[in-house]
CSV table of C-alpha atoms in Angstrom, one decimal:
chain,number,residue,atom,x,y,z
A,1,MET,CA,96.1,70.5,-24.7
A,2,ASN,CA,98.0,67.9,-26.6
A,3,ILE,CA,98.1,65.7,-23.5
A,4,LEU,CA,94.3,66.0,-23.0
A,5,LYS,CA,93.8,65.2,-26.7
A,6,SER,CA,96.1,62.1,-26.4
A,7,LEU,CA,94.2,61.0,-23.3
A,8,LEU,CA,90.9,61.5,-25.1
A,9,ILE,CA,92.1,59.3,-28.1
A,10,LEU,CA,93.4,56.6,-25.7
A,11,PHE,CA,90.0,56.5,-24.0
A,12,LEU,CA,88.2,56.2,-27.2
A,13,VAL,CA,90.5,53.5,-28.4
A,14,SER,CA,90.1,51.5,-25.2
A,15,PHE,CA,86.3,52.0,-25.4
A,16,SER,CA,86.1,50.7,-28.8
A,17,ILE,CA,88.2,47.6,-27.8
A,18,VAL,CA,85.7,46.9,-24.9
A,19,VAL,CA,82.8,47.3,-27.3
A,20,SER,CA,84.2,45.1,-29.9
A,21,ALA,CA,84.8,42.4,-27.3
A,22,GLN,CA,81.1,42.1,-26.7
A,23,ASP,CA,79.7,38.8,-28.1
A,24,SER,CA,76.9,39.7,-30.5
A,25,ARG,CA,76.4,36.2,-31.7
A,26,TYR,CA,72.8,34.7,-31.7
A,27,TYR,CA,72.7,31.3,-30.0
A,28,GLU,CA,70.5,28.4,-30.4
A,29,MET,CA,70.3,25.5,-27.9
A,30,ARG,CA,68.6,22.4,-29.3
A,31,THR,CA,67.6,19.4,-27.3
A,32,TYR,CA,66.8,16.2,-29.3
A,33,THR,CA,65.1,13.2,-27.7
A,34,ALA,CA,66.1,10.1,-29.7
A,35,HIS,CA,63.8,7.3,-30.4
A,36,GLU,CA,64.5,4.1,-28.4
A,37,GLY,CA,67.7,2.6,-29.5
A,38,LYS,CA,68.6,5.4,-31.9
A,39,ARG,CA,70.7,7.8,-29.9
A,40,SER,CA,74.0,6.2,-30.9
A,41,ASP,CA,73.0,6.6,-34.6
A,42,LEU,CA,72.1,10.2,-33.9
A,43,ILE,CA,75.4,10.9,-32.3
A,44,SER,CA,77.2,9.3,-35.2
A,45,ARG,CA,75.3,11.5,-37.6
A,46,PHE,CA,76.5,14.7,-35.8
A,47,GLU,CA,80.1,13.5,-35.4
A,48,ASN,CA,80.5,12.3,-38.9
A,49,HIS,CA,78.2,14.7,-40.8
A,50,THR,CA,76.2,17.4,-39.2
A,51,LEU,CA,79.0,19.4,-37.5
A,52,LYS,CA,80.8,19.7,-40.8
A,53,LEU,CA,77.6,20.7,-42.6
A,54,PHE,CA,76.8,23.4,-40.0
A,55,GLU,CA,80.3,24.9,-40.5
A,56,LYS,CA,80.0,24.7,-44.2
A,57,ASN,CA,76.8,26.7,-44.1
A,58,GLY,CA,78.0,29.4,-41.7
A,59,ILE,CA,76.7,27.9,-38.3
A,60,GLU,CA,79.2,27.8,-35.5
A,61,ASN,CA,79.4,24.6,-33.3
A,62,ILE,CA,79.7,25.5,-29.7
A,63,ALA,CA,79.0,22.4,-27.5
A,64,TYR,CA,77.5,18.9,-27.6
A,65,PHE,CA,76.3,17.2,-24.5
A,66,ILE,CA,74.5,14.1,-23.3
A,67,PRO,CA,73.0,13.8,-19.8
A,68,LEU,CA,74.8,11.9,-17.1
A,69,ASP,CA,71.5,10.2,-16.3
A,70,PRO,CA,71.7,6.8,-18.2
A,71,THR,CA,67.9,6.7,-18.5
A,72,ASP,CA,67.8,10.0,-20.4
A,73,TYR,CA,68.3,9.5,-24.1
A,74,LYS,CA,68.4,13.3,-25.0
A,75,LEU,CA,71.3,15.1,-26.9
A,76,THR,CA,71.7,18.9,-26.3
A,77,PHE,CA,73.7,21.0,-28.4
A,78,ILE,CA,74.5,24.7,-28.7
A,79,ILE,CA,75.2,26.5,-32.0
A,80,ALA,CA,75.7,30.1,-33.0
A,81,TYR,CA,75.0,32.4,-35.9
A,82,PRO,CA,76.8,35.8,-36.5
A,83,ASP,CA,73.6,37.7,-35.6
A,84,LYS,CA,69.8,37.3,-35.1
A,85,ASP,CA,69.1,38.3,-38.6
A,86,SER,CA,71.2,35.6,-40.2
A,87,ARG,CA,69.6,32.7,-38.3
A,88,GLU,CA,66.9,31.9,-40.7
A,89,LYS,CA,68.9,32.3,-43.7
A,90,LEU,CA,71.7,30.0,-42.5
A,91,TRP,CA,69.4,27.4,-41.1
A,92,GLU,CA,67.5,27.2,-44.3
A,93,LYS,CA,70.8,27.0,-46.2
A,94,PHE,CA,71.8,24.1,-44.0
A,95,ALA,CA,68.4,22.3,-44.3
A,96,ASN,CA,68.3,22.5,-48.1
A,97,ASP,CA,72.0,21.5,-48.6
A,98,PRO,CA,71.9,18.5,-51.0
A,99,GLU,CA,74.6,16.7,-48.9
A,100,TRP,CA,72.5,17.0,-45.7
A,101,THR,CA,69.4,15.8,-47.5
A,102,LYS,CA,71.4,12.8,-48.6
A,103,VAL,CA,72.9,12.1,-45.1
A,104,LYS,CA,69.5,12.5,-43.4
A,105,THR,CA,67.7,10.1,-45.7
A,106,SER,CA,70.4,7.5,-45.5
A,107,SER,CA,70.6,7.7,-41.6
A,108,GLU,CA,66.8,7.3,-41.4
A,109,SER,CA,66.5,4.3,-43.7
A,110,ASN,CA,65.2,2.3,-40.8
A,111,GLY,CA,63.1,5.0,-39.4
A,112,PRO,CA,63.5,8.6,-37.9
A,113,LEU,CA,66.1,9.1,-35.2
A,114,VAL,CA,64.6,12.0,-33.3
A,115,SER,CA,61.1,11.9,-31.6
A,116,ASN,CA,61.1,15.5,-30.2
A,117,ILE,CA,63.0,18.7,-30.7
A,118,GLU,CA,63.2,21.6,-28.1
A,119,GLN,CA,64.8,24.8,-29.1
A,120,THR,CA,65.8,27.9,-27.2
A,121,PHE,CA,67.2,31.2,-28.7
A,122,MET,CA,69.7,33.1,-26.6
A,123,VAL,CA,72.1,36.0,-26.4
A,124,ASN,CA,75.3,36.2,-24.5
A,125,ALA,CA,75.0,37.8,-21.0
A,126,ASN,CA,78.1,39.7,-21.6
A,127,ASP,CA,78.3,41.1,-18.1
A,128,LEU,CA,78.5,37.6,-16.8
A,129,SER,CA,80.2,35.4,-19.2
A,130,PRO,CA,84.0,35.0,-18.8
A,131,GLU,CA,86.2,36.5,-21.5
A,132,MET,CA,87.8,33.2,-22.0
A,133,SER,CA,87.0,29.8,-20.7
A,134,LYS,CA,89.4,28.6,-18.0
A,135,LEU,CA,88.4,25.0,-18.3
A,136,SER,CA,91.1,22.4,-17.9
A,137,SER,CA,91.1,18.7,-18.7
A,138,LYS,CA,90.3,18.1,-15.0
A,139,LYS,CA,86.8,19.6,-15.4
A,140,LYS,CA,84.7,16.6,-16.5
A,141,ILE,CA,81.1,17.5,-15.7
A,142,PHE,CA,79.0,20.3,-16.9
A,143,GLU,CA,76.0,21.7,-15.1
A,144,LEU,CA,73.2,23.4,-17.1
A,145,ARG,CA,71.0,25.7,-15.2
A,146,LYS,CA,67.9,27.5,-16.2
A,147,TYR,CA,66.2,30.3,-14.1
A,148,ASP,CA,62.6,31.4,-14.8
A,149,LEU,CA,62.5,34.9,-13.4
A,150,GLU,CA,59.9,36.8,-11.5
A,151,PRO,CA,58.5,39.8,-13.5
A,152,GLY,CA,61.0,42.8,-13.8
A,153,LYS,CA,63.9,40.9,-12.1
A,154,VAL,CA,66.3,40.6,-15.0
A,155,ASP,CA,68.5,43.6,-13.8
A,156,ALA,CA,68.4,42.2,-10.2
A,157,ILE,CA,69.5,38.7,-11.2
A,158,ASN,CA,72.2,40.2,-13.5
A,159,ALA,CA,73.6,42.4,-10.7
A,160,ARG,CA,73.6,39.6,-8.2
A,161,PHE,CA,75.6,37.2,-10.4
A,162,ARG,CA,77.8,40.1,-11.8
A,163,ASP,CA,78.8,41.4,-8.4
A,164,TYR,CA,78.7,38.4,-6.1
A,165,THR,CA,77.5,34.9,-7.3
A,166,ARG,CA,80.1,34.2,-9.9
A,167,GLU,CA,82.9,35.0,-7.4
A,168,ILE,CA,81.5,32.7,-4.8
A,169,PHE,CA,81.2,29.6,-7.2
A,170,PRO,CA,85.1,29.0,-7.5
A,171,ARG,CA,85.4,28.7,-3.7
A,172,TYR,CA,83.8,25.3,-4.0
A,173,GLY,CA,85.5,24.1,-7.2
A,174,MET,CA,82.7,25.3,-9.5
A,175,THR,CA,83.9,27.0,-12.8
A,176,ASN,CA,81.9,29.7,-14.5
A,177,VAL,CA,81.7,28.7,-18.3
A,178,MET,CA,79.1,30.8,-20.1
A,179,TYR,CA,75.8,32.8,-19.3
A,180,TRP,CA,73.0,33.6,-21.6
A,181,TYR,CA,69.6,35.3,-21.6
A,182,THR,CA,66.8,33.7,-23.6
A,183,VAL,CA,65.2,35.7,-26.5
A,184,GLU,CA,61.4,35.7,-25.9
A,185,GLU,CA,58.3,37.2,-27.4
A,186,GLU,CA,57.4,40.7,-26.5
A,187,GLY,CA,56.1,40.8,-22.9
A,188,VAL,CA,57.6,37.5,-21.9
A,189,GLU,CA,60.3,37.7,-19.2
A,190,PRO,CA,63.8,36.4,-20.5
A,191,LYS,CA,65.3,33.4,-18.6
A,192,LEU,CA,68.8,33.1,-17.4
A,193,ILE,CA,70.6,30.1,-18.7
A,194,TYR,CA,74.2,29.2,-17.8
A,195,LEU,CA,76.8,26.5,-17.7
A,196,LEU,CA,79.1,25.6,-14.8
A,197,ALA,CA,81.9,22.9,-14.9
A,198,HIS,CA,83.0,20.5,-12.1
A,199,LYS,CA,85.7,17.8,-11.7
A,200,SER,CA,83.0,15.1,-11.1
A,201,GLU,CA,79.4,14.5,-10.2
A,202,LYS,CA,80.5,13.9,-6.6
A,203,MET,CA,82.3,17.2,-6.5
A,204,ALA,CA,79.4,19.0,-8.2
A,205,ASN,CA,77.0,17.8,-5.5
A,206,PHE,CA,79.5,18.7,-2.9
A,207,GLY,CA,80.1,22.2,-4.3
A,208,ASN,CA,76.4,23.0,-4.7
A,209,ALA,CA,75.7,21.9,-1.1
A,210,LYS,CA,78.5,24.0,0.2
A,211,PHE,CA,77.6,27.0,-1.8
A,212,GLU,CA,74.1,27.0,-0.4
A,213,GLU,CA,75.6,27.0,3.1
A,214,ASP,CA,78.0,29.8,2.4
A,215,ALA,CA,77.5,32.6,4.8
A,216,ASP,CA,78.3,35.4,2.2
A,217,TRP,CA,75.8,33.8,-0.1
A,218,LYS,CA,73.0,33.8,2.4
A,219,LYS,CA,73.6,37.5,3.2
A,220,ILE,CA,73.7,38.4,-0.5
A,221,LYS,CA,70.6,36.4,-1.3
A,222,ALA,CA,68.6,38.0,1.5
A,223,ALA,CA,69.7,41.5,0.7
A,224,SER,CA,68.9,41.0,-3.0
A,225,GLU,CA,65.5,39.8,-2.3
A,226,ILE,CA,64.3,42.3,0.2
A,227,ASN,CA,61.6,43.3,-2.3
A,228,GLY,CA,60.6,39.7,-3.1
A,229,PRO,CA,62.1,36.7,-4.8
A,230,ILE,CA,64.0,37.0,-8.0
A,231,VAL,CA,63.9,33.4,-9.3
A,232,LYS,CA,60.4,31.8,-10.0
A,233,LYS,CA,61.7,28.4,-10.9
A,234,ALA,CA,65.2,26.8,-11.2
A,235,GLU,CA,66.1,23.7,-13.3
A,236,MET,CA,69.5,22.0,-13.4
A,237,LYS,CA,70.9,19.0,-15.2
A,238,TYR,CA,74.4,17.4,-15.2
A,239,LEU,CA,75.8,16.8,-18.6
A,240,LYS,CA,79.0,15.4,-20.2
A,241,ALA,CA,80.5,16.7,-23.4
A,242,LEU,CA,80.7,14.3,-26.4
A,243,SER,CA,84.3,13.7,-27.7
A,244,PHE,CA,83.8,15.8,-30.7
A,245,SER,CA,82.4,18.8,-28.9
A,246,PRO,CA,84.3,22.0,-29.3
A,247,MET,CA,83.7,22.8,-25.6
A,248,LYS,CA,85.0,20.2,-23.4
């Protein structure tokens, strides 16, 4: 009886560790389109001021990227809050910080830096995201992918990535970094957003091409879509991390 009791306690302790390891943070991905000639000023503002002010006000810096495409003047960054309920409170705290007001006013003395803002709220796809990033300094390029899903296909895409897709990527030099599902209004299908890492743009193109040709992937895709397609639309973009980005 004592042995059974000990085993039960061990199980409960192990279970609590697994549960506590779940990432419950509330993520926000923001993409800023800079006014012509203003992106360098925008980047400087983030590097010298905004990141510190985010942290000061309880917002966690995750990653800061710019596109590889030299004609694309966007800046994409990902930040996190302890949970969904804290988002509005912490963002308002940051927005009303006297130091931020001063920095913003000073940096825009010759006009605003940002012409458009896109924002996406996300939660970690805990079944898919690696426990720890295995990135090395040899991984130079990130690939941001977004999948619009067919209705009712969240479980199907989750199972396909969890059981198969993530294991095939590394065959072709593709590193799994992080996976999220978007937080949508009621009745709107969540989207899958994820990051991969590559050694170079050339290797990224090579890896993607080889992945599509992989015999195992073709079988898995066909089997998983026997009742219809899972992904409605897929978007991808190559990015590089800025020097001050926590994720590199």
